[in-house]
Amino acid sequence: MANIGFPKGFIWGTATSSYQIEGAAKEDGRGESIWDRFSKTPGKVGDGTNGDVACDHYHRFRDDIALMKSLGMQAYRFSIAWPRVLPSGRGKVNPAGLDFYNRLVDALLEAGIEPFVTLYHWDLPQALQDEGGWTQRSTAEAFVEYSGVVARSLGDRVKKWITHNEPWCTSMLGYEKGIHAPGIKDFRSALAASHHVLLSHGWAVPVIRAASPGSQVGITLNLSPAEAASPSAADYDAFRNHDGYFNRWFLDPLYGRHYPADMVADYIKAGHLPAEGLTVVKPGDLQAIAVPCDFLGINYYNRAVLRSDKVPEAENHPRTVFLAPESEWTEMGWEVHADSLRRLLTRLHLDYAPGKLYVTENGASFSTGPDAQGRVRDDRRLAYLRDHFLAARKAMDAGAPLAGYFVWSLLDNFEWDRGYSQRFGMVWVNYETQQRIPKDSALWYRDVIKANAVSEP
Ligand code: IFM
């Protein structure tokens, strides 16, 4: 067994998000979010649950921080609930909401854990959705106001900021497929939403920097390393389209390359855009989106293998197929494929040359629970994490400037449209009692952090 070391200063942490863990949905002046509304709409969340209580982190954050400290976490990525801070999305600030995050940040720093703050992890104030949500430019303006309020309050202590988590999910799951809040199924709206999310990022970066001097600001994308199922021209075209839809649509404008022309052409041809193209893009927008950032955050879970045939009428995109039936799968139905993380990080380095990368999320859903002795032997999660850490290390050898890694997630939590049926945590949560039990993967991760090294199997 070789011990594979990571560079000195490499940051090891874990990640969560507000709606998935906080609970306290109606406390201290918090406004309604699109996820409150969506999860309470019958049929939207598989197990009929919602985030009203979740992991009750709002009341238990001190214990959760003590737990992180005991596991040796160096950094903690969490998100701010916009409707706690600005219950109507803009205008009147709710001081109690800001106080919660001030207490959280202070307690983290006291525990020696660096806060990485995500400003938007999907809980848009419902009041903004009532005006059209991310399909409207005014939501991007409201996001800048909100970012300024948060950065002015926390910016003396928070030095790592992430504007958005996974703009693809915000726009495509929320407005194209309708399986996430706000549950809209209209591809043209989704394309408008994607532009306004990116625009709000570009506009917010200088505001955050001004309010939080010396800080580093970036954005997190969920990317889909893709490959063609065969060397045929048709499958290659399916790959091109998927890569454009999932990856280049977001990466290209962020790195100053405009929206990919081949995708705009595809969307015009399919009638998703008018002949004039992306009319939501106004003069100056692309320069704003391409604001230089300090880092790019990557959330990686699985790869996509693309085949051109049998595209059902209702789908806008080529069929994604998962070959390799001998593969292992997580309980989300996602293929385990660590080498695609290496490929992804290497490709980003070669194609876009970000100054710094973080894996801001990576993890696996396995429901293994406590045995008779109360121990959670989640061997498959442990192996998943080990293989992905090693794959990331190989990408670093190939030059990818990876500076840190955040395991998704600290706690089992509310997995959006899947409710509590999926468990991604390194820490088991008993939702009846709110008891936490670090799983074997968490104890193993503690040793990785301590050694700053991973043992090869
Ligand atoms: O739980 C989510 C998280 O909110 C965003 N990234 C993917 C995770 C697993 O689905």
Short mmCIF file of C-alpha atoms and ligand atoms in Angstrom, two decimals:
data_model
loop_
_atom_site.label_atom_id
_atom_site.label_comp_id
_atom_site.label_asym_id
_atom_site.label_seq_id
_atom_site.Cartn_x
_atom_site.Cartn_y
_atom_site.Cartn_z
CA MET A 1 0.00 0.00 0.00
CA ALA A 2 1.58 3.27 -1.11
CA ASN A 3 0.81 6.47 0.70
CA ILE A 4 -0.02 9.21 -1.78
CA GLY A 5 0.67 12.64 -0.28
CA PHE A 6 -1.00 15.94 -1.09
CA PRO A 7 0.85 19.26 -1.18
CA LYS A 8 1.30 21.22 2.02
CA GLY A 9 -1.57 23.65 2.47
CA PHE A 10 -4.06 21.50 0.55
CA ILE A 11 -7.47 22.17 2.12
CA TRP A 12 -9.68 19.29 3.25
CA GLY A 13 -13.25 20.06 4.14
CA THR A 14 -16.87 19.17 3.81
CA ALA A 15 -19.97 20.85 2.40
CA THR A 16 -23.68 21.34 3.09
CA SER A 17 -26.39 23.77 2.03
CA SER A 18 -28.94 25.82 3.94
CA TYR A 19 -32.25 24.27 2.87
CA GLN A 20 -30.86 20.75 3.10
CA ILE A 21 -29.81 20.96 6.76
CA GLU A 22 -30.97 24.06 8.61
CA GLY A 23 -34.66 23.47 9.32
CA ALA A 24 -36.18 26.32 11.37
CA ALA A 25 -38.06 27.26 8.25
CA LYS A 26 -40.38 29.68 9.97
CA GLU A 27 -38.10 31.05 12.67
CA ASP A 28 -36.64 34.47 13.32
CA GLY A 29 -38.29 36.16 10.38
CA ARG A 30 -37.16 33.83 7.60
CA GLY A 31 -39.22 34.37 4.43
CA GLU A 32 -40.64 31.66 2.20
CA SER A 33 -38.30 30.13 -0.39
CA ILE A 34 -39.16 28.38 -3.64
CA TRP A 35 -38.19 25.10 -1.98
CA ASP A 36 -40.70 25.61 0.85
CA ARG A 37 -43.41 26.11 -1.76
CA PHE A 38 -42.24 23.34 -4.13
CA SER A 39 -41.67 20.65 -1.50
CA LYS A 40 -45.15 21.22 -0.09
CA THR A 41 -46.76 20.86 -3.50
CA PRO A 42 -48.08 17.28 -3.65
CA GLY A 43 -46.07 14.97 -5.87
CA LYS A 44 -42.94 17.10 -6.15
CA VAL A 45 -40.75 15.34 -3.55
CA GLY A 46 -40.64 11.56 -3.83
CA ASP A 47 -41.17 10.74 -0.15
CA GLY A 48 -43.47 13.71 0.50
CA THR A 49 -41.03 15.38 2.89
CA ASN A 50 -39.64 18.92 3.13
CA GLY A 51 -36.88 20.94 4.81
CA ASP A 52 -38.94 22.37 7.67
CA VAL A 53 -36.81 20.54 10.25
CA ALA A 54 -34.14 18.72 8.19
CA CYS A 55 -31.06 18.23 10.42
CA ASP A 56 -32.15 21.05 12.75
CA HIS A 57 -28.73 22.55 12.16
CA TYR A 58 -30.10 26.04 12.88
CA HIS A 59 -30.34 25.04 16.53
CA ARG A 60 -27.52 22.49 16.60
CA PHE A 61 -24.80 24.30 14.69
CA ARG A 62 -22.46 24.48 17.69
CA ASP A 63 -22.60 20.70 18.13
CA ASP A 64 -22.12 20.21 14.40
CA ILE A 65 -19.07 22.44 14.45
CA ALA A 66 -17.67 20.52 17.44
CA LEU A 67 -18.20 17.34 15.43
CA MET A 68 -16.35 18.80 12.45
CA LYS A 69 -13.53 19.85 14.72
CA SER A 70 -13.29 16.34 16.16
CA LEU A 71 -13.00 15.03 12.60
CA GLY A 72 -10.19 17.46 11.84
CA MET A 73 -12.05 19.45 9.14
CA GLN A 74 -9.99 22.38 7.93
CA ALA A 75 -12.77 24.12 6.01
CA TYR A 76 -16.54 24.08 5.87
CA ARG A 77 -18.54 25.07 2.81
CA PHE A 78 -22.09 26.11 3.68
CA SER A 79 -24.69 28.30 2.04
CA ILE A 80 -26.69 31.29 3.18
CA ALA A 81 -30.48 31.14 2.97
CA TRP A 82 -31.34 34.30 1.02
CA PRO A 83 -34.87 34.44 2.54
CA ARG A 84 -33.41 34.51 6.06
CA VAL A 85 -31.48 37.65 5.19
CA LEU A 86 -33.93 39.39 2.85
CA PRO A 87 -37.31 37.71 3.41
CA SER A 88 -38.83 39.40 0.35
CA GLY A 89 -35.70 38.99 -1.75
CA ARG A 90 -34.75 42.67 -1.68
CA GLY A 91 -35.31 45.75 0.45
CA LYS A 92 -35.79 45.13 4.16
CA VAL A 93 -32.95 43.20 5.81
CA ASN A 94 -33.81 40.73 8.58
CA PRO A 95 -31.10 41.26 11.25
CA ALA A 96 -31.94 37.97 13.00
CA GLY A 97 -31.13 36.07 9.81
CA LEU A 98 -27.76 37.74 9.49
CA ASP A 99 -27.08 37.15 13.18
CA PHE A 100 -27.37 33.41 12.67
CA TYR A 101 -24.66 33.42 10.02
CA ASN A 102 -22.49 35.74 12.11
CA ARG A 103 -22.69 33.30 15.00
CA LEU A 104 -21.96 30.40 12.66
CA VAL A 105 -18.89 32.08 11.17
CA ASP A 106 -17.56 33.12 14.59
CA ALA A 107 -17.98 29.59 15.94
CA LEU A 108 -16.21 28.11 12.91
CA LEU A 109 -13.27 30.47 13.24
CA GLU A 110 -13.06 29.74 16.94
CA ALA A 111 -12.86 26.03 16.07
CA GLY A 112 -10.09 26.74 13.54
CA ILE A 113 -12.31 25.85 10.55
CA GLU A 114 -12.24 28.14 7.53
CA PRO A 115 -15.67 29.18 6.23
CA PHE A 116 -16.32 28.90 2.48
CA VAL A 117 -19.62 30.70 1.92
CA THR A 118 -21.94 29.93 -0.98
CA LEU A 119 -24.44 32.72 -1.57
CA TYR A 120 -26.94 30.81 -3.68
CA HIS A 121 -27.68 27.13 -3.25
CA TRP A 122 -31.20 27.17 -4.72
CA ASP A 123 -33.43 28.66 -2.00
CA LEU A 124 -34.64 31.70 -3.91
CA PRO A 125 -37.10 33.91 -2.01
CA GLN A 126 -40.58 32.98 -3.25
CA ALA A 127 -41.39 36.70 -3.60
CA LEU A 128 -38.83 36.91 -6.43
CA GLN A 129 -40.22 33.78 -8.07
CA ASP A 130 -43.63 35.45 -8.02
CA GLU A 131 -42.06 38.03 -10.37
CA GLY A 132 -40.64 35.33 -12.66
CA GLY A 133 -37.54 34.26 -10.72
CA TRP A 134 -34.36 33.71 -12.72
CA THR A 135 -36.13 34.28 -16.03
CA GLN A 136 -36.04 37.98 -15.08
CA ARG A 137 -33.07 40.35 -15.12
CA SER A 138 -34.46 41.96 -11.97
CA THR A 139 -33.62 38.76 -10.03
CA ALA A 140 -29.97 39.19 -11.03
CA GLU A 141 -30.15 42.76 -9.69
CA ALA A 142 -31.71 41.52 -6.44
CA PHE A 143 -28.92 38.92 -6.11
CA VAL A 144 -26.32 41.68 -6.25
CA GLU A 145 -28.14 43.60 -3.49
CA TYR A 146 -28.33 40.43 -1.38
CA SER A 147 -24.65 39.58 -1.98
CA GLY A 148 -23.64 43.06 -0.86
CA VAL A 149 -25.68 42.79 2.35
CA VAL A 150 -24.11 39.44 3.25
CA ALA A 151 -20.57 40.40 2.25
CA ARG A 152 -20.73 43.63 4.26
CA SER A 153 -21.89 41.68 7.31
CA LEU A 154 -19.50 38.69 7.15
CA GLY A 155 -16.77 39.96 4.86
CA ASP A 156 -14.32 40.94 7.59
CA ARG A 157 -14.08 37.24 8.58
CA VAL A 158 -15.14 35.26 5.51
CA LYS A 159 -12.40 35.21 2.88
CA LYS A 160 -13.71 32.58 0.46
CA TRP A 161 -16.91 33.29 -1.43
CA ILE A 162 -18.83 31.22 -3.96
CA THR A 163 -21.55 33.15 -5.77
CA HIS A 164 -23.61 30.25 -7.13
CA ASN A 165 -23.84 26.54 -6.65
CA GLU A 166 -24.48 24.62 -9.90
CA PRO A 167 -26.12 27.11 -12.28
CA TRP A 168 -27.00 24.15 -14.54
CA CYS A 169 -29.27 22.77 -11.81
CA THR A 170 -30.80 26.16 -11.02
CA SER A 171 -31.71 26.74 -14.64
CA MET A 172 -32.16 23.30 -16.21
CA LEU A 173 -33.58 21.26 -13.32
CA GLY A 174 -35.65 24.22 -12.15
CA TYR A 175 -36.92 25.68 -15.43
CA GLU A 176 -36.41 23.07 -18.17
CA LYS A 177 -37.10 19.71 -16.54
CA GLY A 178 -39.20 21.06 -13.68
CA ILE A 179 -37.99 18.45 -11.21
CA HIS A 180 -36.54 21.11 -8.90
CA ALA A 181 -38.14 24.31 -7.67
CA PRO A 182 -39.77 26.32 -9.15
CA GLY A 183 -40.92 23.34 -11.25
CA ILE A 184 -41.19 25.03 -14.65
CA LYS A 185 -40.88 23.03 -17.87
CA ASP A 186 -39.90 25.45 -20.59
CA PHE A 187 -36.50 25.31 -22.24
CA ARG A 188 -36.55 28.92 -23.43
CA SER A 189 -37.16 30.04 -19.83
CA ALA A 190 -34.30 27.79 -18.71
CA LEU A 191 -31.92 29.42 -21.18
CA ALA A 192 -32.97 32.88 -19.95
CA ALA A 193 -32.50 31.68 -16.35
CA SER A 194 -29.00 30.38 -17.10
CA HIS A 195 -28.02 33.78 -18.51
CA HIS A 196 -29.41 35.72 -15.54
CA VAL A 197 -27.69 33.42 -13.05
CA LEU A 198 -24.34 33.93 -14.80
CA LEU A 199 -24.98 37.66 -15.11
CA SER A 200 -25.76 37.94 -11.40
CA HIS A 201 -22.46 36.19 -10.69
CA GLY A 202 -20.54 38.64 -12.87
CA TRP A 203 -22.23 41.65 -11.30
CA ALA A 204 -21.81 40.35 -7.72
CA VAL A 205 -18.09 39.56 -7.85
CA PRO A 206 -16.85 43.20 -7.65
CA VAL A 207 -19.46 43.99 -4.98
CA ILE A 208 -18.25 41.10 -2.81
CA ARG A 209 -14.61 42.04 -3.34
CA ALA A 210 -15.29 45.64 -2.31
CA ALA A 211 -17.11 44.53 0.86
CA SER A 212 -14.65 41.77 1.78
CA PRO A 213 -11.16 43.04 1.08
CA GLY A 214 -8.52 40.41 0.48
CA SER A 215 -11.09 37.72 -0.17
CA GLN A 216 -11.19 35.18 -2.98
CA VAL A 217 -14.33 34.84 -5.06
CA GLY A 218 -15.42 32.09 -7.42
CA ILE A 219 -18.36 30.09 -8.71
CA THR A 220 -19.17 26.39 -8.49
CA LEU A 221 -20.28 24.40 -11.55
CA ASN A 222 -21.49 20.83 -11.66
CA LEU A 223 -19.82 19.43 -14.73
CA SER A 224 -20.43 16.25 -16.65
CA PRO A 225 -17.36 14.64 -18.16
CA ALA A 226 -18.82 13.13 -21.28
CA GLU A 227 -17.75 10.67 -23.93
CA ALA A 228 -19.26 9.28 -27.12
CA ALA A 229 -20.57 5.70 -26.92
CA SER A 230 -18.86 4.87 -30.22
CA PRO A 231 -16.58 6.54 -32.77
CA SER A 232 -19.53 7.15 -35.12
CA ALA A 233 -20.13 10.70 -36.30
CA ALA A 234 -23.65 10.59 -34.89
CA ASP A 235 -22.49 9.60 -31.41
CA TYR A 236 -19.76 12.22 -31.54
CA ASP A 237 -22.41 14.80 -32.31
CA ALA A 238 -24.45 13.60 -29.33
CA PHE A 239 -21.35 14.04 -27.18
CA ARG A 240 -20.76 17.53 -28.60
CA ASN A 241 -24.33 18.54 -27.84
CA HIS A 242 -24.26 17.17 -24.28
CA ASP A 243 -20.90 18.79 -23.54
CA GLY A 244 -22.26 22.06 -24.92
CA TYR A 245 -25.49 21.90 -22.97
CA PHE A 246 -23.98 20.84 -19.66
CA ASN A 247 -20.43 22.16 -19.59
CA ARG A 248 -19.51 24.67 -22.29
CA TRP A 249 -22.77 26.64 -21.91
CA PHE A 250 -21.49 27.76 -18.50
CA LEU A 251 -17.72 27.54 -18.84
CA ASP A 252 -17.39 29.43 -22.13
CA PRO A 253 -19.07 32.70 -21.06
CA LEU A 254 -17.30 32.58 -17.67
CA TYR A 255 -13.98 32.35 -19.48
CA GLY A 256 -14.75 35.15 -21.96
CA ARG A 257 -15.80 33.04 -24.94
CA HIS A 258 -19.47 33.97 -25.36
CA TYR A 259 -22.13 31.24 -25.37
CA PRO A 260 -21.02 28.36 -27.63
CA ALA A 261 -22.04 29.16 -31.22
CA ASP A 262 -22.78 25.51 -32.06
CA MET A 263 -25.29 25.32 -29.21
CA VAL A 264 -26.99 28.58 -30.11
CA ALA A 265 -27.30 27.22 -33.67
CA ASP A 266 -28.71 23.90 -32.36
CA TYR A 267 -31.26 25.73 -30.22
CA ILE A 268 -32.35 28.01 -33.06
CA LYS A 269 -32.68 25.00 -35.35
CA ALA A 270 -34.80 23.14 -32.78
CA GLY A 271 -37.02 26.20 -32.25
CA HIS A 272 -35.86 26.73 -28.64
CA LEU A 273 -34.54 30.17 -29.54
CA PRO A 274 -35.76 32.69 -32.11
CA ALA A 275 -33.68 33.26 -35.26
CA GLU A 276 -32.00 36.25 -33.56
CA GLY A 277 -30.60 33.89 -30.91
CA LEU A 278 -30.19 34.75 -27.24
CA THR A 279 -32.16 37.97 -27.02
CA VAL A 280 -31.79 38.11 -23.23
CA VAL A 281 -28.10 38.99 -23.66
CA LYS A 282 -27.72 42.78 -23.51
CA PRO A 283 -24.67 44.89 -24.35
CA GLY A 284 -22.03 44.52 -21.65
CA ASP A 285 -23.46 41.29 -20.20
CA LEU A 286 -20.75 39.02 -21.57
CA GLN A 287 -17.98 41.28 -20.30
CA ALA A 288 -19.64 41.25 -16.86
CA ILE A 289 -19.93 37.44 -16.80
CA ALA A 290 -16.28 37.03 -17.78
CA VAL A 291 -15.04 38.92 -14.71
CA PRO A 292 -11.79 37.23 -13.65
CA CYS A 293 -12.32 35.01 -10.61
CA ASP A 294 -9.91 33.65 -8.04
CA PHE A 295 -10.99 30.04 -8.41
CA LEU A 296 -13.44 27.69 -10.04
CA GLY A 297 -15.35 25.21 -7.88
CA ILE A 298 -16.22 21.83 -9.36
CA ASN A 299 -18.90 19.46 -8.16
CA TYR A 300 -18.35 16.01 -9.60
CA TYR A 301 -20.51 12.93 -9.21
CA ASN A 302 -20.59 10.90 -12.43
CA ARG A 303 -19.83 10.78 -16.14
CA ALA A 304 -22.12 10.61 -19.17
CA VAL A 305 -21.76 8.32 -22.17
CA LEU A 306 -23.68 9.64 -25.17
CA ARG A 307 -25.48 7.83 -27.91
CA SER A 308 -27.37 9.54 -30.69
CA ASP A 309 -30.21 7.09 -31.24
CA LYS A 310 -33.67 6.79 -29.77
CA VAL A 311 -34.06 10.36 -28.62
CA PRO A 312 -37.59 10.50 -27.23
CA GLU A 313 -39.72 13.28 -28.70
CA ALA A 314 -40.12 14.97 -25.32
CA GLU A 315 -36.37 15.29 -24.72
CA ASN A 316 -34.44 18.26 -25.97
CA HIS A 317 -31.13 16.47 -25.96
CA PRO A 318 -29.47 13.29 -27.20
CA ARG A 319 -29.85 10.23 -25.07
CA THR A 320 -27.38 9.81 -22.21
CA VAL A 321 -26.54 6.16 -21.81
CA PHE A 322 -24.55 4.49 -19.13
CA LEU A 323 -22.49 1.71 -20.59
CA ALA A 324 -20.25 -0.59 -18.61
CA PRO A 325 -22.94 -2.59 -16.83
CA GLU A 326 -20.20 -4.11 -14.71
CA SER A 327 -19.84 -0.68 -13.09
CA GLU A 328 -20.79 0.10 -9.55
CA TRP A 329 -23.73 2.42 -8.94
CA THR A 330 -24.70 4.58 -6.01
CA GLU A 331 -28.25 4.61 -4.69
CA MET A 332 -28.93 7.75 -6.74
CA GLY A 333 -28.44 5.50 -9.78
CA TRP A 334 -25.19 7.27 -10.59
CA GLU A 335 -22.27 5.31 -11.98
CA VAL A 336 -19.11 5.31 -9.88
CA HIS A 337 -16.32 6.44 -12.20
CA ALA A 338 -13.39 8.07 -10.42
CA ASP A 339 -11.17 8.38 -13.47
CA SER A 340 -13.66 10.82 -15.00
CA LEU A 341 -12.81 13.24 -12.20
CA ARG A 342 -9.16 13.08 -13.28
CA ARG A 343 -10.20 13.67 -16.88
CA LEU A 344 -12.46 16.55 -15.92
CA LEU A 345 -9.88 18.41 -13.83
CA THR A 346 -7.22 17.87 -16.48
CA ARG A 347 -9.50 19.08 -19.26
CA LEU A 348 -10.41 22.23 -17.30
CA HIS A 349 -6.73 22.95 -16.78
CA LEU A 350 -5.92 22.48 -20.47
CA ASP A 351 -9.01 24.11 -22.00
CA TYR A 352 -9.79 26.97 -19.60
CA ALA A 353 -6.67 27.37 -17.42
CA PRO A 354 -8.39 28.47 -14.17
CA GLY A 355 -5.90 29.94 -11.70
CA LYS A 356 -7.14 27.67 -8.96
CA LEU A 357 -9.61 24.79 -8.66
CA TYR A 358 -11.47 23.35 -5.71
CA VAL A 359 -13.55 20.20 -5.74
CA THR A 360 -16.41 21.84 -3.85
CA GLU A 361 -18.51 18.66 -3.80
CA ASN A 362 -17.95 14.97 -4.32
CA GLY A 363 -19.58 12.11 -2.52
CA ALA A 364 -21.96 9.20 -2.77
CA SER A 365 -25.41 8.15 -1.61
CA PHE A 366 -25.39 4.83 0.21
CA SER A 367 -27.98 4.17 2.88
CA THR A 368 -25.87 1.92 5.15
CA GLY A 369 -27.08 2.52 8.70
CA PRO A 370 -25.89 1.72 12.22
CA ASP A 371 -25.30 -1.96 13.07
CA ALA A 372 -26.20 -3.55 16.42
CA GLN A 373 -23.21 -1.85 18.02
CA GLY A 374 -24.18 1.50 16.56
CA ARG A 375 -21.32 1.54 14.09
CA VAL A 376 -21.92 2.60 10.49
CA ARG A 377 -19.69 0.52 8.24
CA ASP A 378 -20.08 2.49 5.02
CA ASP A 379 -17.24 0.75 3.19
CA ARG A 380 -18.55 1.67 -0.24
CA ARG A 381 -18.54 5.40 0.52
CA LEU A 382 -15.05 5.08 1.96
CA ALA A 383 -13.81 3.33 -1.19
CA TYR A 384 -15.60 5.88 -3.38
CA LEU A 385 -13.91 8.78 -1.63
CA ARG A 386 -10.49 7.12 -1.63
CA ASP A 387 -10.64 6.42 -5.37
CA HIS A 388 -11.80 9.96 -6.16
CA PHE A 389 -9.11 11.55 -3.97
CA LEU A 390 -6.50 9.48 -5.80
CA ALA A 391 -7.96 10.44 -9.18
CA ALA A 392 -7.81 14.12 -8.23
CA ARG A 393 -4.20 13.68 -7.15
CA LYS A 394 -3.36 12.29 -10.60
CA ALA A 395 -4.92 15.38 -12.19
CA MET A 396 -2.68 17.52 -9.99
CA ASP A 397 0.33 15.60 -11.34
CA ALA A 398 -0.90 16.55 -14.80
CA GLY A 399 -0.90 20.21 -13.77
CA ALA A 400 -4.46 20.86 -12.55
CA PRO A 401 -4.18 23.58 -9.88
CA LEU A 402 -6.37 21.83 -7.31
CA ALA A 403 -6.16 23.55 -3.93
CA GLY A 404 -8.77 21.75 -1.87
CA TYR A 405 -11.50 19.13 -1.64
CA PHE A 406 -14.91 19.23 0.02
CA VAL A 407 -16.75 15.99 0.62
CA TRP A 408 -20.50 16.09 0.07
CA SER A 409 -21.79 15.92 2.67
CA LEU A 410 -21.08 16.38 6.35
CA LEU A 411 -24.54 15.08 7.34
CA ASP A 412 -27.24 12.95 5.77
CA ASN A 413 -29.75 15.56 4.67
CA PHE A 414 -32.73 16.59 2.52
CA GLU A 415 -31.84 15.46 -1.00
CA TRP A 416 -34.23 17.77 -2.91
CA ASP A 417 -36.79 15.89 -5.03
CA ARG A 418 -35.64 12.62 -3.40
CA GLY A 419 -36.36 13.86 0.13
CA TYR A 420 -34.63 11.95 2.92
CA SER A 421 -34.47 8.71 0.94
CA GLN A 422 -30.88 9.37 -0.11
CA ARG A 423 -28.04 9.56 2.40
CA PHE A 424 -24.89 11.35 1.28
CA GLY A 425 -23.52 12.09 4.76
CA MET A 426 -20.24 11.02 6.31
CA VAL A 427 -22.25 11.41 9.49
CA TRP A 428 -25.43 9.39 10.00
CA VAL A 429 -28.46 11.41 11.10
CA ASN A 430 -31.34 9.82 12.95
CA TYR A 431 -34.14 12.15 11.85
CA GLU A 432 -36.38 11.09 14.77
CA THR A 433 -33.89 11.98 17.49
CA GLN A 434 -31.39 14.14 15.57
CA GLN A 435 -28.61 11.93 16.88
CA ARG A 436 -25.43 12.08 14.77
CA ILE A 437 -23.07 9.10 14.32
CA PRO A 438 -19.83 9.54 12.37
CA LYS A 439 -19.71 6.73 9.82
CA ASP A 440 -16.52 4.75 9.14
CA SER A 441 -15.89 7.05 6.13
CA ALA A 442 -15.79 10.08 8.43
CA LEU A 443 -13.25 8.44 10.74
CA TRP A 444 -11.17 7.37 7.76
CA TYR A 445 -11.39 10.93 6.34
CA ARG A 446 -10.14 12.27 9.68
CA ASP A 447 -6.99 10.14 9.22
CA VAL A 448 -6.56 11.30 5.61
CA ILE A 449 -6.72 14.92 6.74
CA LYS A 450 -4.27 14.32 9.55
CA ALA A 451 -1.76 12.59 7.25
CA ASN A 452 -2.53 14.85 4.27
CA ALA A 453 -2.22 11.61 2.34
CA VAL A 454 -4.32 8.76 1.01
CA SER A 455 -3.33 5.09 1.03
CA GLU A 456 -3.72 3.34 -2.29
CA PRO A 457 -5.80 0.15 -2.07
O1 IFM B 1 -27.36 17.34 -2.60
C1 IFM B 1 -26.87 17.85 -3.80
C2 IFM B 1 -26.33 19.25 -3.59
O2 IFM B 1 -27.29 20.10 -3.06
C3 IFM B 1 -25.86 19.82 -4.90
N1 IFM B 1 -24.96 18.92 -5.57
C4 IFM B 1 -25.34 17.55 -5.70
C5 IFM B 1 -25.76 16.99 -4.35
C6 IFM B 1 -26.18 15.52 -4.49
O3 IFM B 1 -27.24 15.41 -5.37
#
